[in-house]
Amino acid sequence: MSQMTAMKRKSLQTLAETLSKQVQHFSKTEVEGLIGLYHELLGESAAQGRGVTGLDRSRFRTLLYNMFGMTDDMIMDGVFRTFDKDNDSFVNEKEWIEGLCIFLRGTLDEKIKYCFNVYDLNSDNYISREEMFQMLKDSLIRQPSEEDPDEGVKELVEMTLKKMDYDHDGRLSFDDFKKAVKEENLLLEAFGTCLPDATNIEKFEQQVFQKQVKP
Amino acid sequence: MGVSLTKAAQWTSSGTGKLELTPMNESLLKEVLRSVEQLVSRHPQEAEHVFEEPLHWSTTLVASDFKTDYDISEFNVQSHEKDSEGQPLLRLSPPTVYVRSFSQLSKLVHLAADKKLEEARTCLEENRDAVVKILGPRFADILEREDTQTDPVDEDTAKDSEVKVKLFRLLQNMDRQLLSKLLEEISEQVRLDPAAANNDVESLKQFCSGGDERVLKSVRYTSDYEFSNGCRAPPWRQVHGEICYLIIEPCDTEDLHITCSTAGVYLNAGIKQEGAESGYERTSDTYTDLLTLLKSRSPYFAEHINKQMPKKDMTSKPQKSQQLPSTQKTQQRKSVQMEEQGQPQRSQPGGKKYEPSPRWSNQGLVSPCGKVEENNPGQKKKQATGAKSKMKAEFSLSSLPGRMTPQKSKTPAGAMTGELSSDSSTESEDEELSDRRLQIKTEQSPDYWQIYKLLKFLKRGDQTATVLCLCALLDLNLMQEGCQLDIWDIGGIEVLLNLLDSDEVKCQIGSLKVLRKISHNMLICQTILDMDGLQSIVKILDRPYKDLKALAAETIANVARFRKARTTVRRCGGIRKLVKLLDCVPNLANMSPNQEKDVEVAHCGVLALWSCSKCNRNKEAIRVAGGIPLLGRLLKSPDVNMLIPVVGTLQECASEECYRIAIKTEGMIKDLVKNLSSDNNELQMHCASAIFKCAEDKQTSDLVRKYNGLEPLVSLLGKANDKKLLAAATGAIWKCSICKKNVAKFQEHKALESLISLLTDQPIDVLVNVVGAMGEFAKVAANRGIIRKCKGIKPLINLLTETNQALLVNVTKTVGACAIDRDNMTVISQLDGVRFVWSLLKNSSTDVQASAAWALCPCIENAKDAGEIVRSLVGGLELIVNLLKSTNNEVLASICAAISKIAKNKENLAVLTDHDVVPLLAKLTNTTDDRLCLHLAEAIGHCCMWDGNKASFGEAGVVAPLVDYLKSHDSTVHYHTTMALYQLSKDPNNCITMNEKGVVKPLILIMGSDDEKLQDAAAGCVRNIRLQALAGKITAPKKFSVGTAKSCGKRL
């Protein structure tokens, strides 16, 4: 058993070393800590069988909810989709580290790319009117007096499109999005919170990195 | 109906229960009638309901007025309609009529035809409890309670018929409609306020003058006492809206007793004395203003006023300008504002001119003077916009449907009307602000609906929607006034401030980004303050996000442009928090992004402190919070944008002693001097200004020289286009040149020549400093010649006719310094300079008086024919002697000095003596002020040269106090006192007094002086006393020992 763990630890270390070289913002020990958390999250299922290849959607969403206070299903799915680069419905160790790298410490450019991917629900490289509507549909408190309860949201979408759609093709390309965010940083999370705020980041990093430093 | 009748209708106060004959009551009655008719036609079932009790009143209708459907027997009438018990629903037994249902009521109204108003009036008068009668007491209770929330009807349904409930509801509706109708009516009425009433009265008073042409004999208030709110009516009448009472004496009819109330003006029964309530009763119709009332009451007035009005208009504002049509209000508003800021003196010079209020022109006066008005806007824009827009402001929020008015009490319009009356005594900037607040916007910008929509979303959106809306809002041109006012108008400020109190960082950032821009508008600043927004913004300074802190500080910088806001920032601990923001290292070679952010935050922090530092207690707070060393560190920043607010704050604070010391000791002078050579004018200006304020201190001005700051200061004189910079630079040169070494250094760079070239065509503050500096330069002999050679004397003398007192003080000082040079004096005499200086003795400022008198001394001393010049000034000597009655010691000293110079000329001394100079000087001798003693003694000494004066001085009791002057520690006082005593001792009686006062001993000590003149005078004085002793007039004092006497004798 101890051999097993020793082996495991060794492989973990090599993995951490390779990964920390691939990502910019984490040190090796930090990567180790994150991988530790990863395995902790996988928990029993990892111990049980071979078939598991990573974090599945529901576990990942639980994490987002618990750690970062995200509640919007659509956005959480988007975050998962963005993490899961190879589209196999699981987040593996590499995706986990790369994703968190941007999630926690990304530069503005990285975050723009990340957010765009989250908002691009059907991954067609455009955020369409319909997608915006989907994401914003609950953002206004309905007023009973309104005839069409969605009218406000529609207006909001049109307004946003008018503001961000620089090439006037009725949808947001990545370039549109990037340009708009560069101009006004507040638009980074224009269609829903998909990044943690500073206090959550601090809490998370403290929890993960400090725990791992001890042994 | 219940509420509107009890609350809204105007019942006569005498308690007879009559409805007053006011237009408002009339419309109320009409409304009641209309509603009754409507009720019958729309709700026939309810209209059939039989009243619990009949409504009865004495009618003017007679049996013959009734037609079919009625049983008519002689005078009595009964309706065919009967209730379940067979009682007729309408019964007339003259003169009383009983009605028991609405349908009958409406029929009756129909029958009454043109008398229906009358009927309705008496009906309501005699049935004050109409509702009780209709529905029975229980229902009426509910109705009166106004409590529509609870639905008490439910329990009653079991007992009462459904019809009754419906009827009850209908009545309630009717009540509401009536009230809203009345409200509309009220808001349309022209409302008078105390200021307007007062204004009208004052203009009426103008009509009382003018001999035969006058249109009124007199206009006066019944009471001279004016309450703080501007009303003159006693408080218990003010609650009825009454403002003041007037007694107007027209030329043709008897006196008119008039009440001015908020609803209009009307005749009263004649208020004889307070307490007689009947006097307040209204006895005429209500008029919208005094003019209409007078015109209807006095035909003579009506006839003549039309001729007078245009004339008065012409005299009160002879200026010509185009009257703008009212649709162009927005532009007009701007132009008015500029005019007011630009030339504030023009609107309130000397005697107040009262202009007729704009309402007058609407009262039929337009036709006769319409022509005039076209090219002469009589009542100028200021008033027009003032009064009209104020009315607008009062109603805009309530009368415009569809606009959100969150928290009525907090809306700016509410705050505005409240403050208009109370907030008039504050600083000029505040006044400007309230002026500004009057100019309420009347037009919407093209973005109005967009803003409206966005704000609506902001109110009901979640975080994401909020951020999107804020971004969209930021896309608008928020620096544009129209946009700013729209946001204000729709209630956006409150929404934005509420966002600040949320915990969402992005919302806070977005909101602050908007606020930072719109807070360039003073109106919005005021609103933010009124809504306690500054507290929220200051609180944000504690948040850990740098972006947020920077934005908050920047917004504070904008809002804290007026005193109240600055105080608020301090009160909620903002200064301390802002000072904390300054903690950064600004001059690192390579900054990490994080450090850059810190510097940016510090920059915003300084901007905010700069705004706040314009108030003394904030300066103190900044110091206490440890701001000075932090500012000192930021002063080392290489960035001009950072330096400007830093130096700006420092120079603002340098008005305080502790800051000046800190600037000196913390080594900031070096950095200030360094930045004098910056290429940014504003920065240079603030640096020079800081040096200006600090350099009065000797060490500081030495430091400026040490760091080579004098040369850049001189080179700044070349920037003649930037007047602010020029003022600061010349100020710094002035204060630095107090030190002689600096003057020498300045002259290496030909500073004086540059200064002289600035003597013409400069603003006052530049001139003050230039002349001040020249005064210091002229203390050095060589420079006096330069001033003459550079033709500086002529412009100097020209400046003597200015009115600015600070300038006059400096000019006289400089002229005085120049006059020490005899050649200069020749020029000054040629230019009649002495006369100009002399006439400044008449100036109201004691500083100018003193400074002018000092300047006269060298002038008189050095002028060739000084005696002649002085005599040629008619009344000049009298003027100067009279100034001895001044209470200001500096003035007295200077005048004494001048008198001693004048008295050197015998003839002038004779004139001075004629003007009683002796007793006036004698009166001053009790002073303890060394400076005054000195010059007083000098003056007395010189005045003794006129023979009779020696004895007169003695009689006036001058000798004893003069002897006491010898106890002073000031040797120059001794000198002049001894001189004076010597002169006085030539009169034997004075010798006796001197001897008694024990003058000899101190004189003997003075004899030991090195100054021969002084020795001579002292010895001479002692000799005179001795001679008197020898003559046996006095007994030699014991202490007057033989030895010392001999030593005196030897010298003699």
mmCIF file of N, CA, C and O in Angstrom, chain A residues 136 138-143 146 149 152-153 155-156 159-160 162-164 184-187 189-193 197-199, chain B residues 450 453-454 456-465 467-472 474-475 505-507 509-511 513 544-545:
data_model
loop_
_atom_site.group_PDB
_atom_site.id
_atom_site.type_symbol
_atom_site.label_atom_id
_atom_site.label_comp_id
_atom_site.label_asym_id
_atom_site.label_seq_id
_atom_site.Cartn_x
_atom_site.Cartn_y
_atom_site.Cartn_z
ATOM 1 N N LEU A 136 -29.523 35.949 -20.771
ATOM 2 C CA LEU A 136 -30.016 37.129 -20.046
ATOM 3 C C LEU A 136 -31.476 37.006 -19.622
ATOM 4 O O LEU A 136 -32.019 37.883 -18.984
ATOM 5 N N ASP A 138 -33.219 35.668 -17.459
ATOM 6 C CA ASP A 138 -33.665 35.831 -16.081
ATOM 7 C C ASP A 138 -33.063 37.052 -15.397
ATOM 8 O O ASP A 138 -33.152 37.217 -14.189
ATOM 9 N N SER A 139 -32.435 37.896 -16.205
ATOM 10 C CA SER A 139 -31.680 38.973 -15.560
ATOM 11 C C SER A 139 -32.548 40.153 -15.132
ATOM 12 O O SER A 139 -32.103 40.991 -14.376
ATOM 13 N N LEU A 140 -33.753 40.218 -15.643
ATOM 14 C CA LEU A 140 -34.628 41.314 -15.229
ATOM 15 C C LEU A 140 -35.776 40.760 -14.413
ATOM 16 O O LEU A 140 -36.353 39.724 -14.761
ATOM 17 N N ILE A 141 -36.104 41.448 -13.357
ATOM 18 C CA ILE A 141 -37.253 41.025 -12.565
ATOM 19 C C ILE A 141 -38.507 41.308 -13.372
ATOM 20 O O ILE A 141 -38.717 42.412 -13.856
ATOM 21 N N ARG A 142 -39.322 40.286 -13.531
ATOM 22 C CA ARG A 142 -40.537 40.444 -14.334
ATOM 23 C C ARG A 142 -41.493 41.391 -13.639
ATOM 24 O O ARG A 142 -41.688 41.309 -12.434
ATOM 25 N N GLN A 143 -42.090 42.215 -14.451
ATOM 26 C CA GLN A 143 -43.137 43.048 -13.872
ATOM 27 C C GLN A 143 -44.479 42.537 -14.346
ATOM 28 O O GLN A 143 -44.670 42.310 -15.531
ATOM 29 N N GLU A 146 -46.366 43.980 -17.415
ATOM 30 C CA GLU A 146 -45.893 43.902 -18.790
ATOM 31 C C GLU A 146 -46.693 42.893 -19.610
ATOM 32 O O GLU A 146 -46.994 41.792 -19.146
ATOM 33 N N PRO A 149 -43.508 39.544 -21.189
ATOM 34 C CA PRO A 149 -42.509 39.553 -20.119
ATOM 35 C C PRO A 149 -41.077 39.549 -20.657
ATOM 36 O O PRO A 149 -40.160 39.945 -19.956
ATOM 37 N N GLY A 152 -38.454 43.272 -22.127
ATOM 38 C CA GLY A 152 -37.319 43.952 -21.516
ATOM 39 C C GLY A 152 -36.016 43.275 -21.868
ATOM 40 O O GLY A 152 -35.042 43.931 -22.256
ATOM 41 N N VAL A 153 -36.013 41.962 -21.768
ATOM 42 C CA VAL A 153 -34.793 41.218 -22.069
ATOM 43 C C VAL A 153 -34.408 41.423 -23.524
ATOM 44 O O VAL A 153 -33.237 41.629 -23.848
ATOM 45 N N GLU A 155 -35.022 43.943 -25.387
ATOM 46 C CA GLU A 155 -34.436 45.282 -25.531
ATOM 47 C C GLU A 155 -33.001 45.290 -25.042
ATOM 48 O O GLU A 155 -32.119 45.887 -25.648
ATOM 49 N N LEU A 156 -32.803 44.610 -23.916
ATOM 50 C CA LEU A 156 -31.469 44.546 -23.336
ATOM 51 C C LEU A 156 -30.501 43.902 -24.320
ATOM 52 O O LEU A 156 -29.381 44.375 -24.530
ATOM 53 N N MET A 159 -29.745 46.230 -27.167
ATOM 54 C CA MET A 159 -28.870 47.291 -26.688
ATOM 55 C C MET A 159 -27.428 46.808 -26.623
ATOM 56 O O MET A 159 -26.494 47.480 -27.080
ATOM 57 N N THR A 160 -27.270 45.609 -26.068
ATOM 58 C CA THR A 160 -25.931 45.058 -25.912
ATOM 59 C C THR A 160 -25.306 44.793 -27.276
ATOM 60 O O THR A 160 -24.135 45.082 -27.513
ATOM 61 N N LYS A 162 -25.994 46.266 -30.003
ATOM 62 C CA LYS A 162 -25.678 47.547 -30.637
ATOM 63 C C LYS A 162 -24.330 48.056 -30.133
ATOM 64 O O LYS A 162 -23.546 48.629 -30.869
ATOM 65 N N LYS A 163 -24.115 47.806 -28.864
ATOM 66 C CA LYS A 163 -22.891 48.313 -28.256
ATOM 67 C C LYS A 163 -21.676 47.503 -28.686
ATOM 68 O O LYS A 163 -20.612 48.058 -28.941
ATOM 69 N N MET A 164 -21.820 46.173 -28.730
ATOM 70 C CA MET A 164 -20.643 45.320 -28.902
ATOM 71 C C MET A 164 -20.425 44.821 -30.328
ATOM 72 O O MET A 164 -19.329 44.403 -30.662
ATOM 73 N N GLU A 184 -14.071 48.616 -22.520
ATOM 74 C CA GLU A 184 -14.731 48.739 -21.211
ATOM 75 C C GLU A 184 -14.623 47.397 -20.503
ATOM 76 O O GLU A 184 -15.355 46.463 -20.811
ATOM 77 N N ASN A 185 -13.704 47.330 -19.542
ATOM 78 C CA ASN A 185 -13.423 46.067 -18.871
ATOM 79 C C ASN A 185 -14.646 45.442 -18.206
ATOM 80 O O ASN A 185 -14.715 44.237 -18.013
ATOM 81 N N LEU A 186 -15.590 46.290 -17.857
ATOM 82 C CA LEU A 186 -16.769 45.766 -17.174
ATOM 83 C C LEU A 186 -17.520 44.753 -18.026
ATOM 84 O O LEU A 186 -18.261 43.933 -17.520
ATOM 85 N N LEU A 187 -17.297 44.811 -19.344
ATOM 86 C CA LEU A 187 -18.050 43.930 -20.235
ATOM 87 C C LEU A 187 -17.472 42.522 -20.282
ATOM 88 O O LEU A 187 -18.014 41.661 -20.955
ATOM 89 N N GLU A 189 -17.524 40.114 -18.191
ATOM 90 C CA GLU A 189 -18.527 39.119 -17.797
ATOM 91 C C GLU A 189 -19.922 39.627 -18.164
ATOM 92 O O GLU A 189 -20.833 39.628 -17.344
ATOM 93 N N ALA A 190 -20.050 40.030 -19.405
ATOM 94 C CA ALA A 190 -21.258 40.715 -19.828
ATOM 95 C C ALA A 190 -22.514 39.872 -19.681
ATOM 96 O O ALA A 190 -23.589 40.383 -19.395
ATOM 97 N N PHE A 191 -22.398 38.556 -19.877
ATOM 98 C CA PHE A 191 -23.624 37.746 -19.924
ATOM 99 C C PHE A 191 -23.743 36.803 -18.733
ATOM 100 O O PHE A 191 -24.418 35.794 -18.805
ATOM 101 N N GLY A 192 -23.100 37.122 -17.658
ATOM 102 C CA GLY A 192 -23.223 36.295 -16.460
ATOM 103 C C GLY A 192 -21.876 36.071 -15.823
ATOM 104 O O GLY A 192 -20.854 36.038 -16.512
ATOM 105 N N THR A 193 -21.878 35.926 -14.510
ATOM 106 C CA THR A 193 -20.632 35.767 -13.787
ATOM 107 C C THR A 193 -20.024 34.398 -14.076
ATOM 108 O O THR A 193 -20.631 33.380 -13.773
ATOM 109 N N ASP A 197 -14.698 36.053 -7.879
ATOM 110 C CA ASP A 197 -14.244 37.377 -7.486
ATOM 111 C C ASP A 197 -13.041 37.261 -6.544
ATOM 112 O O ASP A 197 -12.680 36.163 -6.103
ATOM 113 N N ALA A 198 -12.425 38.372 -6.259
ATOM 114 C CA ALA A 198 -11.132 38.359 -5.582
ATOM 115 C C ALA A 198 -11.183 37.628 -4.246
ATOM 116 O O ALA A 198 -10.278 36.850 -3.927
ATOM 117 N N THR A 199 -12.238 37.858 -3.501
ATOM 118 C CA THR A 199 -12.278 37.230 -2.179
ATOM 119 C C THR A 199 -12.372 35.711 -2.300
ATOM 120 O O THR A 199 -11.732 34.985 -1.538
ATOM 121 N N GLN B 450 -33.821 56.871 -23.971
ATOM 122 C CA GLN B 450 -32.799 55.836 -23.792
ATOM 123 C C GLN B 450 -32.392 55.783 -22.307
ATOM 124 O O GLN B 450 -32.334 54.717 -21.700
ATOM 125 N N LYS B 453 -35.115 54.319 -20.187
ATOM 126 C CA LYS B 453 -35.206 52.866 -20.299
ATOM 127 C C LYS B 453 -34.095 52.204 -19.484
ATOM 128 O O LYS B 453 -34.328 51.256 -18.730
ATOM 129 N N LEU B 454 -32.900 52.739 -19.646
ATOM 130 C CA LEU B 454 -31.760 52.143 -18.953
ATOM 131 C C LEU B 454 -31.958 52.185 -17.441
ATOM 132 O O LEU B 454 -31.685 51.213 -16.739
ATOM 133 N N LYS B 456 -34.694 52.283 -15.906
ATOM 134 C CA LYS B 456 -35.757 51.358 -15.541
ATOM 135 C C LYS B 456 -35.179 49.952 -15.396
ATOM 136 O O LYS B 456 -35.458 49.246 -14.448
ATOM 137 N N PHE B 457 -34.317 49.579 -16.351
ATOM 138 C CA PHE B 457 -33.685 48.263 -16.271
ATOM 139 C C PHE B 457 -32.788 48.175 -15.049
ATOM 140 O O PHE B 457 -32.721 47.145 -14.380
ATOM 141 N N LEU B 458 -32.085 49.264 -14.782
ATOM 142 C CA LEU B 458 -31.157 49.264 -13.651
ATOM 143 C C LEU B 458 -31.890 48.918 -12.371
ATOM 144 O O LEU B 458 -31.352 48.276 -11.487
ATOM 145 N N LYS B 459 -33.152 49.388 -12.305
ATOM 146 C CA LYS B 459 -33.881 49.200 -11.070
ATOM 147 C C LYS B 459 -34.304 47.761 -10.880
ATOM 148 O O LYS B 459 -34.469 47.309 -9.757
ATOM 149 N N ARG B 460 -34.524 47.052 -11.978
ATOM 150 C CA ARG B 460 -35.052 45.700 -11.807
ATOM 151 C C ARG B 460 -34.139 44.631 -12.376
ATOM 152 O O ARG B 460 -34.533 43.480 -12.530
ATOM 153 N N GLY B 461 -32.906 45.018 -12.693
ATOM 154 C CA GLY B 461 -32.009 44.034 -13.268
ATOM 155 C C GLY B 461 -31.155 43.353 -12.224
ATOM 156 O O GLY B 461 -30.937 43.890 -11.155
ATOM 157 N N ASP B 462 -30.682 42.140 -12.541
ATOM 158 C CA ASP B 462 -29.706 41.518 -11.662
ATOM 159 C C ASP B 462 -28.330 42.079 -12.000
ATOM 160 O O ASP B 462 -28.214 42.999 -12.804
ATOM 161 N N GLN B 463 -27.319 41.500 -11.409
ATOM 162 C CA GLN B 463 -25.985 42.065 -11.573
ATOM 163 C C GLN B 463 -25.573 42.176 -13.043
ATOM 164 O O GLN B 463 -25.085 43.213 -13.482
ATOM 165 N N THR B 464 -25.822 41.108 -13.800
ATOM 166 C CA THR B 464 -25.410 41.109 -15.200
ATOM 167 C C THR B 464 -26.111 42.214 -15.978
ATOM 168 O O THR B 464 -25.472 43.000 -16.682
ATOM 169 N N ALA B 465 -27.434 42.275 -15.816
ATOM 170 C CA ALA B 465 -28.179 43.302 -16.540
ATOM 171 C C ALA B 465 -27.745 44.685 -16.104
ATOM 172 O O ALA B 465 -27.621 45.608 -16.922
ATOM 173 N N VAL B 467 -24.832 45.662 -15.001
ATOM 174 C CA VAL B 467 -23.548 46.030 -15.606
ATOM 175 C C VAL B 467 -23.749 46.410 -17.071
ATOM 176 O O VAL B 467 -23.207 47.408 -17.546
ATOM 177 N N LEU B 468 -24.557 45.631 -17.781
ATOM 178 C CA LEU B 468 -24.804 45.954 -19.190
ATOM 179 C C LEU B 468 -25.413 47.349 -19.330
ATOM 180 O O LEU B 468 -25.025 48.129 -20.200
ATOM 181 N N CYS B 469 -26.371 47.646 -18.475
ATOM 182 C CA CYS B 469 -27.031 48.948 -18.563
ATOM 183 C C CYS B 469 -26.063 50.073 -18.228
ATOM 184 O O CYS B 469 -26.064 51.121 -18.879
ATOM 185 N N LEU B 470 -25.264 49.842 -17.219
ATOM 186 C CA LEU B 470 -24.299 50.885 -16.852
ATOM 187 C C LEU B 470 -23.326 51.136 -17.997
ATOM 188 O O LEU B 470 -22.966 52.274 -18.295
ATOM 189 N N CYS B 471 -22.924 50.053 -18.667
ATOM 190 C CA CYS B 471 -22.012 50.219 -19.805
ATOM 191 C C CYS B 471 -22.698 51.015 -20.908
ATOM 192 O O CYS B 471 -22.077 51.872 -21.539
ATOM 193 N N ALA B 472 -23.974 50.700 -21.123
ATOM 194 C CA ALA B 472 -24.699 51.433 -22.154
ATOM 195 C C ALA B 472 -24.827 52.904 -21.774
ATOM 196 O O ALA B 472 -24.717 53.802 -22.611
ATOM 197 N N LEU B 474 -22.735 54.520 -20.006
ATOM 198 C CA LEU B 474 -21.413 55.137 -20.181
ATOM 199 C C LEU B 474 -21.149 55.510 -21.627
ATOM 200 O O LEU B 474 -20.312 56.355 -21.917
ATOM 201 N N ASP B 475 -21.861 54.829 -22.541
ATOM 202 C CA ASP B 475 -21.668 55.133 -23.962
ATOM 203 C C ASP B 475 -22.265 56.479 -24.340
ATOM 204 O O ASP B 475 -21.898 57.060 -25.353
ATOM 205 N N VAL B 505 -19.040 44.322 -6.733
ATOM 206 C CA VAL B 505 -17.947 45.196 -7.143
ATOM 207 C C VAL B 505 -18.191 45.790 -8.523
ATOM 208 O O VAL B 505 -17.994 46.976 -8.748
ATOM 209 N N LYS B 506 -18.655 44.923 -9.444
ATOM 210 C CA LYS B 506 -18.807 45.419 -10.813
ATOM 211 C C LYS B 506 -19.883 46.498 -10.904
ATOM 212 O O LYS B 506 -19.737 47.462 -11.650
ATOM 213 N N CYS B 507 -20.941 46.311 -10.141
ATOM 214 C CA CYS B 507 -21.986 47.333 -10.135
ATOM 215 C C CYS B 507 -21.453 48.625 -9.547
ATOM 216 O O CYS B 507 -21.735 49.718 -10.035
ATOM 217 N N ILE B 509 -18.362 49.628 -9.502
ATOM 218 C CA ILE B 509 -17.445 50.254 -10.460
ATOM 219 C C ILE B 509 -18.231 50.984 -11.537
ATOM 220 O O ILE B 509 -17.974 52.150 -11.847
ATOM 221 N N GLY B 510 -19.230 50.275 -12.098
ATOM 222 C CA GLY B 510 -20.016 50.892 -13.164
ATOM 223 C C GLY B 510 -20.708 52.150 -12.698
ATOM 224 O O GLY B 510 -20.687 53.183 -13.367
ATOM 225 N N SER B 511 -21.296 52.070 -11.527
ATOM 226 C CA SER B 511 -22.023 53.224 -11.006
ATOM 227 C C SER B 511 -21.084 54.401 -10.788
ATOM 228 O O SER B 511 -21.387 55.540 -11.148
ATOM 229 N N LYS B 513 -18.323 54.911 -12.299
ATOM 230 C CA LYS B 513 -17.860 55.434 -13.588
ATOM 231 C C LYS B 513 -18.854 56.441 -14.138
ATOM 232 O O LYS B 513 -18.471 57.423 -14.775
ATOM 233 N N PRO B 544 -11.321 46.557 -0.711
ATOM 234 C CA PRO B 544 -9.948 46.177 -1.066
ATOM 235 C C PRO B 544 -9.633 46.289 -2.560
ATOM 236 O O PRO B 544 -8.568 45.872 -2.960
ATOM 237 N N TYR B 545 -10.550 46.812 -3.356
ATOM 238 C CA TYR B 545 -10.277 46.837 -4.791
ATOM 239 C C TYR B 545 -9.743 48.200 -5.223
ATOM 240 O O TYR B 545 -10.365 49.224 -4.973
#
